[in-house]
mmCIF file of C-alpha atoms in Angstrom:
data_model
loop_
_atom_site.group_PDB
_atom_site.id
_atom_site.type_symbol
_atom_site.label_atom_id
_atom_site.label_comp_id
_atom_site.label_asym_id
_atom_site.label_seq_id
_atom_site.Cartn_x
_atom_site.Cartn_y
_atom_site.Cartn_z
ATOM 1 C CA MET A 1 33.799 -17.442 -41.902
ATOM 2 C CA TYR A 2 34.593 -19.604 -38.896
ATOM 3 C CA THR A 3 37.535 -21.990 -38.972
ATOM 4 C CA ILE A 4 37.135 -25.374 -37.329
ATOM 5 C CA THR A 5 39.409 -24.130 -34.506
ATOM 6 C CA GLN A 6 37.152 -21.129 -33.925
ATOM 7 C CA LEU A 7 34.108 -23.378 -33.842
ATOM 8 C CA GLU A 8 35.842 -25.583 -31.260
ATOM 9 C CA GLU A 9 36.555 -22.484 -29.157
ATOM 10 C CA LEU A 10 32.942 -21.404 -29.492
ATOM 11 C CA GLU A 11 31.725 -24.849 -28.455
ATOM 12 C CA LYS A 12 33.924 -24.708 -25.341
ATOM 13 C CA PHE A 13 32.681 -21.191 -24.572
ATOM 14 C CA TYR A 14 28.997 -22.165 -24.621
ATOM 15 C CA LYS A 15 29.648 -25.295 -22.564
ATOM 16 C CA THR A 16 31.611 -23.356 -19.961
ATOM 17 C CA GLN A 17 29.059 -20.547 -19.761
ATOM 18 C CA LEU A 18 26.218 -23.019 -19.336
ATOM 19 C CA LEU A 19 27.764 -25.291 -16.733
ATOM 20 C CA GLU A 20 30.000 -22.876 -14.821
ATOM 21 C CA ASP A 21 28.082 -19.589 -15.023
ATOM 22 C CA THR A 22 24.404 -19.810 -15.987
ATOM 23 C CA VAL A 23 23.161 -23.013 -14.352
ATOM 24 C CA PRO A 24 25.030 -22.450 -11.042
ATOM 25 C CA PHE A 25 23.399 -19.024 -10.701
ATOM 26 C CA TRP A 26 20.015 -20.784 -10.358
ATOM 27 C CA PHE A 27 20.601 -24.243 -8.993
ATOM 28 C CA PRO A 28 20.544 -25.751 -6.459
ATOM 29 C CA LYS A 29 19.824 -22.590 -4.444
ATOM 30 C CA SER A 30 16.438 -22.120 -6.151
ATOM 31 C CA PHE A 31 15.150 -25.565 -5.163
ATOM 32 C CA ASP A 32 12.184 -25.122 -2.808
ATOM 33 C CA TYR A 33 12.420 -28.173 -0.570
ATOM 34 C CA GLU A 34 9.590 -26.881 1.650
ATOM 35 C CA ASP A 35 6.792 -26.419 -0.918
ATOM 36 C CA GLY A 36 8.252 -27.880 -4.104
ATOM 37 C CA GLY A 37 9.165 -26.225 -7.361
ATOM 38 C CA PHE A 38 11.623 -23.369 -7.604
ATOM 39 C CA LEU A 39 12.160 -19.912 -6.134
ATOM 40 C CA LEU A 40 13.273 -18.028 -9.232
ATOM 41 C CA MET A 41 12.461 -14.331 -8.729
ATOM 42 C CA ARG A 42 15.979 -13.135 -8.050
ATOM 43 C CA ASP A 43 18.044 -9.964 -8.155
ATOM 44 C CA GLN A 44 21.459 -9.411 -9.713
ATOM 45 C CA ASP A 45 23.319 -11.163 -6.882
ATOM 46 C CA GLY A 46 20.871 -14.066 -6.693
ATOM 47 C CA SER A 47 19.017 -12.771 -3.647
ATOM 48 C CA LEU A 48 15.284 -13.470 -3.560
ATOM 49 C CA ILE A 49 13.006 -10.537 -4.414
ATOM 50 C CA ASP A 50 9.688 -12.458 -4.323
ATOM 51 C CA ASP A 51 8.714 -16.022 -3.430
ATOM 52 C CA ASP A 52 5.727 -16.254 -5.809
ATOM 53 C CA LYS A 53 6.010 -18.740 -8.666
ATOM 54 C CA ALA A 54 5.356 -18.173 -12.361
ATOM 55 C CA VAL A 55 3.937 -21.363 -13.847
ATOM 56 C CA TRP A 56 5.669 -20.747 -17.191
ATOM 57 C CA ILE A 57 9.022 -20.608 -15.464
ATOM 58 C CA GLN A 58 8.345 -23.618 -13.236
ATOM 59 C CA GLY A 59 7.764 -25.640 -16.399
ATOM 60 C CA ARG A 60 10.733 -24.198 -18.218
ATOM 61 C CA ALA A 61 13.093 -24.854 -15.278
ATOM 62 C CA THR A 62 11.832 -28.424 -14.999
ATOM 63 C CA TRP A 63 12.451 -28.903 -18.733
ATOM 64 C CA LEU A 64 15.971 -27.496 -18.408
ATOM 65 C CA LEU A 65 17.020 -29.704 -15.505
ATOM 66 C CA ALA A 66 15.580 -32.844 -17.070
ATOM 67 C CA THR A 67 17.189 -31.973 -20.412
ATOM 68 C CA LEU A 68 20.591 -31.479 -18.797
ATOM 69 C CA TYR A 69 20.153 -34.871 -17.139
ATOM 70 C CA ASN A 70 19.096 -36.520 -20.405
ATOM 71 C CA THR A 71 21.703 -34.988 -22.710
ATOM 72 C CA ILE A 72 24.801 -34.051 -20.706
ATOM 73 C CA GLU A 73 25.174 -36.403 -17.758
ATOM 74 C CA PRO A 74 22.812 -38.066 -15.259
ATOM 75 C CA ARG A 75 23.544 -35.846 -12.257
ATOM 76 C CA GLU A 76 21.275 -36.705 -9.353
ATOM 77 C CA GLU A 77 20.973 -33.021 -8.464
ATOM 78 C CA TRP A 78 19.409 -32.289 -11.848
ATOM 79 C CA LEU A 79 16.957 -35.177 -11.589
ATOM 80 C CA GLU A 80 16.072 -34.199 -8.026
ATOM 81 C CA GLY A 81 15.352 -30.654 -9.185
ATOM 82 C CA ALA A 82 13.271 -31.833 -12.136
ATOM 83 C CA LYS A 83 11.165 -33.941 -9.748
ATOM 84 C CA LEU A 84 10.590 -30.932 -7.484
ATOM 85 C CA GLY A 85 9.297 -29.022 -10.504
ATOM 86 C CA TYR A 86 7.203 -31.878 -11.887
ATOM 87 C CA ASP A 87 5.523 -32.616 -8.567
ATOM 88 C CA PHE A 88 4.761 -28.950 -7.873
ATOM 89 C CA ILE A 89 3.244 -28.315 -11.303
ATOM 90 C CA ARG A 90 1.164 -31.492 -11.195
ATOM 91 C CA LYS A 91 -0.181 -30.784 -7.692
ATOM 92 C CA HIS A 92 -0.715 -27.021 -7.767
ATOM 93 C CA CYS A 93 -0.785 -25.513 -11.252
ATOM 94 C CA PHE A 94 -3.980 -26.961 -12.771
ATOM 95 C CA ASP A 95 -7.399 -25.426 -12.176
ATOM 96 C CA HIS A 96 -10.553 -27.520 -11.694
ATOM 97 C CA ASP A 97 -11.463 -27.068 -15.377
ATOM 98 C CA GLY A 98 -8.141 -28.593 -16.462
ATOM 99 C CA GLN A 99 -6.620 -25.309 -17.597
ATOM 100 C CA MET A 100 -3.407 -24.157 -15.985
ATOM 101 C CA PHE A 101 -2.647 -21.108 -13.897
ATOM 102 C CA PHE A 102 -0.033 -18.495 -14.781
ATOM 103 C CA HIS A 103 0.956 -17.226 -11.324
ATOM 104 C CA VAL A 104 0.742 -18.961 -7.944
ATOM 105 C CA THR A 105 2.024 -18.398 -4.411
ATOM 106 C CA LYS A 106 5.021 -20.144 -2.910
ATOM 107 C CA ASP A 107 2.831 -22.962 -1.607
ATOM 108 C CA GLY A 108 0.785 -23.204 -4.806
ATOM 109 C CA GLN A 109 -2.319 -21.094 -4.159
ATOM 110 C CA SER A 110 -3.640 -19.660 -7.408
ATOM 111 C CA ILE A 111 -3.254 -15.940 -8.155
ATOM 112 C CA ARG A 112 -3.730 -15.474 -11.879
ATOM 113 C CA LYS A 113 -4.898 -17.373 -14.932
ATOM 114 C CA ARG A 114 -4.326 -16.120 -18.484
ATOM 115 C CA ARG A 115 -6.528 -16.589 -21.532
ATOM 116 C CA TYR A 116 -4.161 -18.760 -23.489
ATOM 117 C CA TYR A 117 -2.367 -22.053 -23.013
ATOM 118 C CA PHE A 118 1.363 -21.346 -22.911
ATOM 119 C CA SER A 119 1.569 -22.734 -19.361
ATOM 120 C CA GLU A 120 0.294 -25.988 -20.874
ATOM 121 C CA THR A 121 2.917 -26.043 -23.632
ATOM 122 C CA PHE A 122 5.702 -25.632 -21.096
ATOM 123 C CA ALA A 123 4.154 -28.389 -18.988
ATOM 124 C CA VAL A 124 4.236 -30.694 -22.034
ATOM 125 C CA ILE A 125 7.961 -30.240 -22.633
ATOM 126 C CA ALA A 126 8.719 -30.383 -18.902
ATOM 127 C CA PHE A 127 6.732 -33.563 -18.283
ATOM 128 C CA ALA A 128 8.109 -35.242 -21.425
ATOM 129 C CA ALA A 129 11.709 -34.454 -20.513
ATOM 130 C CA TYR A 130 11.101 -35.571 -16.917
ATOM 131 C CA ALA A 131 9.460 -38.779 -18.143
ATOM 132 C CA LYS A 132 12.549 -39.600 -20.172
ATOM 133 C CA ALA A 133 14.876 -38.785 -17.271
ATOM 134 C CA SER A 134 12.919 -40.643 -14.591
ATOM 135 C CA GLY A 135 11.159 -43.362 -16.528
ATOM 136 C CA SER A 136 7.821 -42.146 -15.137
ATOM 137 C CA GLN A 137 4.900 -43.476 -17.182
ATOM 138 C CA GLU A 138 2.585 -41.077 -15.366
ATOM 139 C CA ALA A 139 4.625 -38.094 -16.582
ATOM 140 C CA ALA A 140 4.698 -39.465 -20.132
ATOM 141 C CA ASP A 141 0.945 -40.018 -20.172
ATOM 142 C CA LEU A 142 0.318 -36.512 -18.828
ATOM 143 C CA ALA A 143 2.670 -34.942 -21.390
ATOM 144 C CA ARG A 144 0.830 -36.599 -24.287
ATOM 145 C CA SER A 145 -2.591 -35.845 -22.808
ATOM 146 C CA ILE A 146 -1.818 -32.141 -22.295
ATOM 147 C CA PHE A 147 -0.331 -31.969 -25.802
ATOM 148 C CA GLY A 148 -3.632 -33.272 -27.139
ATOM 149 C CA LYS A 149 -5.443 -30.527 -25.234
ATOM 150 C CA CYS A 150 -3.056 -27.945 -26.701
ATOM 151 C CA ILE A 151 -3.884 -29.181 -30.203
ATOM 152 C CA GLN A 152 -7.565 -28.687 -29.422
ATOM 153 C CA TYR A 153 -6.907 -25.185 -28.098
ATOM 154 C CA ALA A 154 -4.813 -24.315 -31.147
ATOM 155 C CA SER A 155 -7.432 -25.545 -33.596
ATOM 156 C CA GLY A 156 -10.290 -23.829 -31.780
ATOM 157 C CA GLU A 157 -11.954 -27.139 -30.971
ATOM 158 C CA ILE A 158 -11.802 -26.085 -27.310
ATOM 159 C CA LYS A 159 -12.701 -22.418 -26.950
ATOM 160 C CA LEU A 160 -10.863 -20.228 -24.462
ATOM 161 C CA THR A 161 -12.310 -17.031 -23.011
ATOM 162 C CA PRO A 162 -11.530 -14.365 -25.626
ATOM 163 C CA LYS A 163 -9.546 -11.263 -24.758
ATOM 164 C CA PHE A 164 -10.966 -9.187 -27.625
ATOM 165 C CA THR A 165 -14.353 -8.813 -29.275
ATOM 166 C CA ASP A 166 -15.058 -10.083 -32.795
ATOM 167 C CA THR A 167 -14.940 -6.570 -34.285
ATOM 168 C CA ARG A 168 -11.439 -7.000 -35.701
ATOM 169 C CA PRO A 169 -10.537 -10.706 -35.624
ATOM 170 C CA ALA A 170 -6.850 -11.613 -35.656
ATOM 171 C CA LYS A 171 -4.506 -14.503 -35.014
ATOM 172 C CA GLY A 172 -0.901 -14.480 -33.818
ATOM 173 C CA ILE A 173 2.214 -16.305 -34.935
ATOM 174 C CA GLY A 174 2.783 -17.346 -31.317
ATOM 175 C CA THR A 175 0.353 -20.262 -31.566
ATOM 176 C CA PRO A 176 1.905 -22.181 -34.501
ATOM 177 C CA MET A 177 5.409 -21.230 -33.327
ATOM 178 C CA ILE A 178 5.119 -22.517 -29.786
ATOM 179 C CA MET A 179 3.260 -25.605 -30.941
ATOM 180 C CA ILE A 180 6.063 -26.463 -33.395
ATOM 181 C CA ASN A 181 8.642 -26.407 -30.637
ATOM 182 C CA THR A 182 6.374 -28.202 -28.155
ATOM 183 C CA ALA A 183 5.863 -31.010 -30.649
ATOM 184 C CA GLN A 184 9.576 -31.124 -31.468
ATOM 185 C CA GLN A 185 10.499 -31.505 -27.801
ATOM 186 C CA LEU A 186 7.833 -34.148 -27.232
ATOM 187 C CA ARG A 187 8.979 -36.075 -30.296
ATOM 188 C CA GLU A 188 12.645 -35.965 -29.276
ATOM 189 C CA THR A 189 12.098 -37.119 -25.680
ATOM 190 C CA ILE A 190 9.282 -39.692 -25.457
ATOM 191 C CA GLY A 191 7.742 -39.558 -28.940
ATOM 192 C CA ASP A 192 4.194 -39.058 -30.180
ATOM 193 C CA PRO A 193 2.824 -40.128 -33.583
ATOM 194 C CA ARG A 194 0.902 -36.848 -33.988
ATOM 195 C CA CYS A 195 4.005 -34.671 -34.064
ATOM 196 C CA ASP A 196 5.344 -34.887 -37.632
ATOM 197 C CA GLN A 197 2.124 -33.991 -39.421
ATOM 198 C CA ALA A 198 1.131 -31.389 -36.849
ATOM 199 C CA ILE A 199 4.509 -29.652 -37.214
ATOM 200 C CA ALA A 200 4.170 -29.675 -40.995
ATOM 201 C CA ASN A 201 0.728 -28.069 -40.710
ATOM 202 C CA TRP A 202 1.931 -25.322 -38.369
ATOM 203 C CA ILE A 203 4.911 -24.537 -40.610
ATOM 204 C CA GLU A 204 2.543 -24.269 -43.574
ATOM 205 C CA GLU A 205 0.372 -21.857 -41.593
ATOM 206 C CA ILE A 206 3.365 -19.658 -40.791
ATOM 207 C CA GLU A 207 4.576 -19.637 -44.386
ATOM 208 C CA SER A 208 1.204 -18.992 -45.972
ATOM 209 C CA ASN A 209 -0.183 -16.511 -43.445
ATOM 210 C CA PHE A 210 2.637 -14.718 -41.631
ATOM 211 C CA VAL A 211 5.646 -14.617 -43.984
ATOM 212 C CA LYS A 212 5.221 -11.803 -46.531
ATOM 213 C CA HIS A 213 7.979 -12.187 -49.113
ATOM 214 C CA ASP A 214 6.857 -9.112 -51.060
ATOM 215 C CA LEU A 215 7.413 -6.943 -47.958
ATOM 216 C CA LYS A 216 10.344 -9.015 -46.664
ATOM 217 C CA VAL A 217 8.752 -9.400 -43.258
ATOM 218 C CA VAL A 218 7.343 -11.924 -40.799
ATOM 219 C CA MET A 219 4.140 -10.581 -39.263
ATOM 220 C CA GLU A 220 3.368 -11.007 -35.578
ATOM 221 C CA GLN A 221 -0.372 -11.028 -36.171
ATOM 222 C CA VAL A 222 -2.658 -11.094 -39.191
ATOM 223 C CA SER A 223 -6.340 -11.523 -40.004
ATOM 224 C CA PRO A 224 -7.735 -15.070 -39.745
ATOM 225 C CA THR A 225 -7.052 -15.516 -43.468
ATOM 226 C CA GLY A 226 -3.581 -13.985 -43.394
ATOM 227 C CA GLU A 227 -4.175 -10.386 -44.480
ATOM 228 C CA ILE A 228 -2.297 -7.462 -42.945
ATOM 229 C CA ILE A 229 -4.362 -5.510 -40.405
ATOM 230 C CA ASP A 230 -3.381 -1.884 -41.018
ATOM 231 C CA HIS A 231 -3.764 -0.670 -37.439
ATOM 232 C CA ILE A 232 -1.120 -0.175 -34.766
ATOM 233 C CA ASP A 233 -1.453 -3.658 -33.238
ATOM 234 C CA GLY A 234 -1.627 -5.311 -36.642
ATOM 235 C CA ARG A 235 1.491 -3.531 -37.892
ATOM 236 C CA THR A 236 3.605 -4.214 -34.793
ATOM 237 C CA LEU A 237 6.505 -6.575 -35.493
ATOM 238 C CA ASN A 238 8.471 -8.582 -32.940
ATOM 239 C CA PRO A 239 11.788 -9.433 -34.650
ATOM 240 C CA GLY A 240 13.088 -11.689 -31.868
ATOM 241 C CA HIS A 241 9.907 -13.743 -31.870
ATOM 242 C CA ALA A 242 9.995 -14.262 -35.637
ATOM 243 C CA ILE A 243 13.706 -15.169 -35.478
ATOM 244 C CA GLU A 244 12.905 -17.746 -32.793
ATOM 245 C CA GLY A 245 10.350 -19.214 -35.192
ATOM 246 C CA ALA A 246 12.995 -19.217 -37.912
ATOM 247 C CA TRP A 247 15.311 -21.480 -35.939
ATOM 248 C CA PHE A 248 12.450 -23.817 -35.009
ATOM 249 C CA ILE A 249 11.920 -24.268 -38.752
ATOM 250 C CA LEU A 250 15.653 -24.729 -39.393
ATOM 251 C CA HIS A 251 15.698 -27.327 -36.625
ATOM 252 C CA GLU A 252 12.858 -29.125 -38.393
ATOM 253 C CA ALA A 253 14.803 -28.959 -41.657
ATOM 254 C CA LYS A 254 17.680 -30.683 -39.880
ATOM 255 C CA TYR A 255 15.344 -33.407 -38.585
ATOM 256 C CA ARG A 256 14.113 -33.945 -42.164
ATOM 257 C CA ASN A 257 17.587 -34.615 -43.560
ATOM 258 C CA ASN A 258 18.331 -30.963 -44.307
ATOM 259 C CA ASP A 259 15.115 -30.321 -46.206
ATOM 260 C CA PRO A 260 16.119 -27.524 -48.635
ATOM 261 C CA THR A 261 12.647 -25.964 -48.731
ATOM 262 C CA LEU A 262 12.577 -25.547 -44.967
ATOM 263 C CA ILE A 263 16.167 -24.279 -44.904
ATOM 264 C CA GLU A 264 15.213 -21.617 -47.432
ATOM 265 C CA LEU A 265 12.129 -20.611 -45.448
ATOM 266 C CA GLY A 266 13.965 -20.430 -42.122
ATOM 267 C CA CYS A 267 16.821 -18.425 -43.608
ATOM 268 C CA LYS A 268 14.476 -15.959 -45.298
ATOM 269 C CA MET A 269 12.624 -15.395 -42.038
ATOM 270 C CA LEU A 270 15.948 -14.757 -40.319
ATOM 271 C CA ASP A 271 17.127 -12.417 -43.080
ATOM 272 C CA TYR A 272 13.912 -10.393 -43.109
ATOM 273 C CA MET A 273 13.766 -9.889 -39.362
ATOM 274 C CA TRP A 274 17.469 -9.285 -38.854
ATOM 275 C CA GLU A 275 17.133 -6.391 -41.290
ATOM 276 C CA ARG A 276 14.079 -5.129 -39.396
ATOM 277 C CA GLY A 277 15.376 -5.747 -35.894
ATOM 278 C CA TRP A 278 19.144 -5.216 -35.775
ATOM 279 C CA ASP A 279 19.985 -1.832 -34.243
ATOM 280 C CA LYS A 280 22.521 -0.397 -36.684
ATOM 281 C CA GLU A 281 23.532 2.358 -34.254
ATOM 282 C CA PHE A 282 23.949 0.542 -30.937
ATOM 283 C CA GLY A 283 23.796 -3.153 -31.875
ATOM 284 C CA GLY A 284 21.436 -5.810 -30.582
ATOM 285 C CA ILE A 285 17.894 -6.795 -31.545
ATOM 286 C CA LEU A 286 15.220 -4.172 -30.877
ATOM 287 C CA TYR A 287 12.000 -5.307 -29.234
ATOM 288 C CA PHE A 288 9.224 -3.950 -31.478
ATOM 289 C CA ARG A 289 9.171 -2.356 -34.937
ATOM 290 C CA ASP A 290 6.333 -1.096 -37.123
ATOM 291 C CA LEU A 291 5.710 -2.689 -40.512
ATOM 292 C CA TYR A 292 5.816 0.719 -42.221
ATOM 293 C CA ASP A 293 8.248 2.398 -39.781
ATOM 294 C CA LYS A 294 5.476 4.312 -38.061
ATOM 295 C CA PRO A 295 5.505 4.906 -34.273
ATOM 296 C CA VAL A 296 4.962 1.809 -32.129
ATOM 297 C CA GLN A 297 2.434 1.818 -29.283
ATOM 298 C CA GLU A 298 4.510 0.105 -26.585
ATOM 299 C CA TYR A 299 6.927 2.368 -24.733
ATOM 300 C CA TRP A 300 9.556 -0.393 -24.466
ATOM 301 C CA GLN A 301 9.693 -0.739 -28.253
ATOM 302 C CA ASP A 302 13.364 0.285 -28.540
ATOM 303 C CA MET A 303 14.660 -1.545 -25.470
ATOM 304 C CA LYS A 304 16.872 -4.610 -25.654
ATOM 305 C CA PHE A 305 15.395 -7.626 -23.858
ATOM 306 C CA TRP A 306 17.544 -10.669 -23.167
ATOM 307 C CA TRP A 307 15.575 -13.343 -24.988
ATOM 308 C CA PRO A 308 15.561 -11.928 -28.576
ATOM 309 C CA GLN A 309 19.364 -11.898 -28.371
ATOM 310 C CA ASN A 310 19.372 -15.563 -27.264
ATOM 311 C CA GLU A 311 17.098 -16.613 -30.116
ATOM 312 C CA THR A 312 19.162 -14.689 -32.664
ATOM 313 C CA ILE A 313 22.395 -16.264 -31.433
ATOM 314 C CA ILE A 314 20.849 -19.696 -32.038
ATOM 315 C CA ALA A 315 19.299 -18.824 -35.406
ATOM 316 C CA THR A 316 22.419 -17.260 -36.923
ATOM 317 C CA LEU A 317 24.701 -20.093 -35.772
ATOM 318 C CA LEU A 318 22.297 -22.774 -36.968
ATOM 319 C CA ALA A 319 21.854 -21.040 -40.330
ATOM 320 C CA TYR A 320 25.626 -20.862 -40.747
ATOM 321 C CA LEU A 321 26.246 -24.499 -39.848
ATOM 322 C CA MET A 322 23.459 -25.650 -42.176
ATOM 323 C CA THR A 323 24.305 -23.468 -45.181
ATOM 324 C CA GLY A 324 27.973 -22.527 -44.872
ATOM 325 C CA ASN A 325 26.959 -18.986 -45.873
ATOM 326 C CA GLN A 326 29.519 -16.533 -44.507
ATOM 327 C CA LYS A 327 26.792 -13.920 -44.054
ATOM 328 C CA TYR A 328 25.381 -15.911 -41.141
ATOM 329 C CA ALA A 329 28.807 -16.300 -39.543
ATOM 330 C CA GLU A 330 29.183 -12.510 -39.550
ATOM 331 C CA MET A 331 25.680 -12.042 -38.151
ATOM 332 C CA HIS A 332 26.399 -14.574 -35.424
ATOM 333 C CA LYS A 333 29.660 -12.869 -34.467
ATOM 334 C CA LYS A 334 27.868 -9.524 -34.177
ATOM 335 C CA ILE A 335 24.991 -10.723 -32.008
ATOM 336 C CA HIS A 336 27.188 -13.000 -29.878
ATOM 337 C CA GLN A 337 29.678 -10.227 -29.125
ATOM 338 C CA TYR A 338 26.983 -7.655 -28.439
ATOM 339 C CA ALA A 339 24.958 -9.905 -26.143
ATOM 340 C CA TYR A 340 27.806 -11.246 -24.031
ATOM 341 C CA ASP A 341 29.346 -7.769 -23.755
ATOM 342 C CA LYS A 342 26.133 -6.047 -22.686
ATOM 343 C CA PHE A 343 23.911 -8.608 -20.939
ATOM 344 C CA HIS A 344 26.326 -10.949 -19.179
ATOM 345 C CA ASP A 345 27.023 -10.166 -15.518
ATOM 346 C CA GLN A 346 30.648 -11.098 -15.005
ATOM 347 C CA GLN A 347 30.423 -10.493 -11.257
ATOM 348 C CA HIS A 348 27.458 -12.694 -10.340
ATOM 349 C CA GLY A 349 26.844 -14.760 -13.463
ATOM 350 C CA GLU A 350 23.785 -15.086 -15.724
ATOM 351 C CA TRP A 351 22.371 -12.183 -17.753
ATOM 352 C CA PHE A 352 20.527 -9.005 -17.001
ATOM 353 C CA GLY A 353 17.123 -9.085 -18.640
ATOM 354 C CA TYR A 354 16.437 -5.523 -19.669
ATOM 355 C CA LEU A 355 18.650 -2.880 -21.242
ATOM 356 C CA HIS A 356 17.939 0.551 -22.622
ATOM 357 C CA ARG A 357 18.578 1.029 -26.313
ATOM 358 C CA ASP A 358 22.139 2.270 -25.683
ATOM 359 C CA GLY A 359 22.999 -0.886 -23.723
ATOM 360 C CA SER A 360 22.759 0.583 -20.225
ATOM 361 C CA ILE A 361 21.019 -1.565 -17.611
ATOM 362 C CA ALA A 362 17.352 -0.704 -17.128
ATOM 363 C CA GLN A 363 16.888 -2.838 -14.002
ATOM 364 C CA THR A 364 18.836 -5.586 -12.273
ATOM 365 C CA ALA A 365 16.335 -8.439 -11.781
ATOM 366 C CA LYS A 366 17.390 -11.725 -13.333
ATOM 367 C CA GLY A 367 14.225 -13.590 -12.422
ATOM 368 C CA ASN A 368 10.578 -12.485 -12.464
ATOM 369 C CA LEU A 369 7.229 -13.677 -13.885
ATOM 370 C CA PHE A 370 8.726 -13.860 -17.396
ATOM 371 C CA LYS A 371 12.485 -14.286 -17.016
ATOM 372 C CA GLY A 372 14.120 -17.340 -15.493
ATOM 373 C CA PRO A 373 16.372 -20.258 -16.421
ATOM 374 C CA PHE A 374 15.215 -20.879 -19.963
ATOM 375 C CA HIS A 375 16.139 -18.700 -22.970
ATOM 376 C CA LEU A 376 19.792 -18.207 -21.976
ATOM 377 C CA PRO A 377 20.570 -21.770 -20.819
ATOM 378 C CA ARG A 378 18.607 -23.180 -23.746
ATOM 379 C CA GLN A 379 20.694 -21.051 -26.102
ATOM 380 C CA GLU A 380 23.980 -22.128 -24.550
ATOM 381 C CA TRP A 381 22.927 -25.791 -24.395
ATOM 382 C CA TYR A 382 21.612 -25.825 -27.966
ATOM 383 C CA CYS A 383 24.597 -23.990 -29.468
ATOM 384 C CA TRP A 384 27.007 -26.268 -27.633
ATOM 385 C CA THR A 385 25.073 -29.304 -28.866
ATOM 386 C CA ILE A 386 24.927 -28.337 -32.541
ATOM 387 C CA LEU A 387 28.573 -27.283 -32.557
ATOM 388 C CA ASN A 388 29.595 -30.565 -30.943
ATOM 389 C CA HIS A 389 27.733 -32.551 -33.607
ATOM 390 C CA PHE A 390 29.044 -30.406 -36.433
ATOM 391 C CA ILE A 391 32.669 -30.668 -35.311
ATOM 392 C CA LYS A 392 32.381 -34.447 -34.993
ATOM 393 C CA ASP A 393 30.824 -34.770 -38.454
ATOM 394 C CA ASN A 394 33.023 -32.343 -40.387
ATOM 395 C CA ASN A 395 36.599 -31.373 -40.915
ATOM 396 C CA GLY A 396 35.568 -27.777 -41.507
ATOM 397 C CA LEU A 397 33.439 -25.728 -43.861
#
């Protein structure tokens, strides 16, 4: 169990890490004043390893800077950076058909487009946060318009080019998960009347299709009607992803005046996937597991990636603060200690992204097409925020 003094120390730790370690690693040196956006593909020491731009990460970095401006203090540097990101995405990251690219050059020439709409979801949260920070009606209108498109993509009303044939149809938890958080961010920055009901629908889809209480598991993909697909891809679990979904649902429970049904669902999802994902020998959350403990296809299945640790730090702390259950305090202590011991670079700041199972560093890049200033700073910002509110509202557990 955490004492109120320990929670105060933890709050200070996350604040200090965010503002004195993580954010300074990226900004302002990543601001691209020549072409706009951010130069985020960086090595251990912050040196640039590639000047291409991942559209996901451009959106995520814009969201982060605008969120820091909106929630911590109105630093002009943060607003300036958010504008660089907003302008670059708006000018260069949309194709002629309205869909977004995934990978562009430094000056915004398109390289790659993927067959799903996660670039769009990150644009929604980025544009909404920037709209709140800047007062831009254009950004607000675009955020709501793109969110509407995302709803149409998610429902199948707008068809995207399929990656697979119809031989073995499947759906993934990623769609309802990312849409829950996109709607939550939109609702909390500039608002949208579609959000509450849409979030409720996506939570219902997760609970009825992906959470299998009889097997104590959260599936990564299932058949269109929620059945287990007993093939390698269908059995592959992603514990960190499911745990991220768990804290999105706990966050929604908080928004709904600590809705006990949602608290129970979020905590069960966390419990199931902690048991599946926690490495009892070396610590940390493993990347992939098989539903029936059979071999997993992907060769990186037993590596430790940065982001599942971030999501588990959030989920365990939030579960503890919402329930007072000592079990979650112990889980949080374990994942917090493991992650900051193994991933944090005390010399240069920020975190390494990829470790071998035993905790040794697999490679030193801190920024690439998938890693950038998002999961770690979001974790530190969110944990600091919820601890700050809890400490103000309570004299202790």
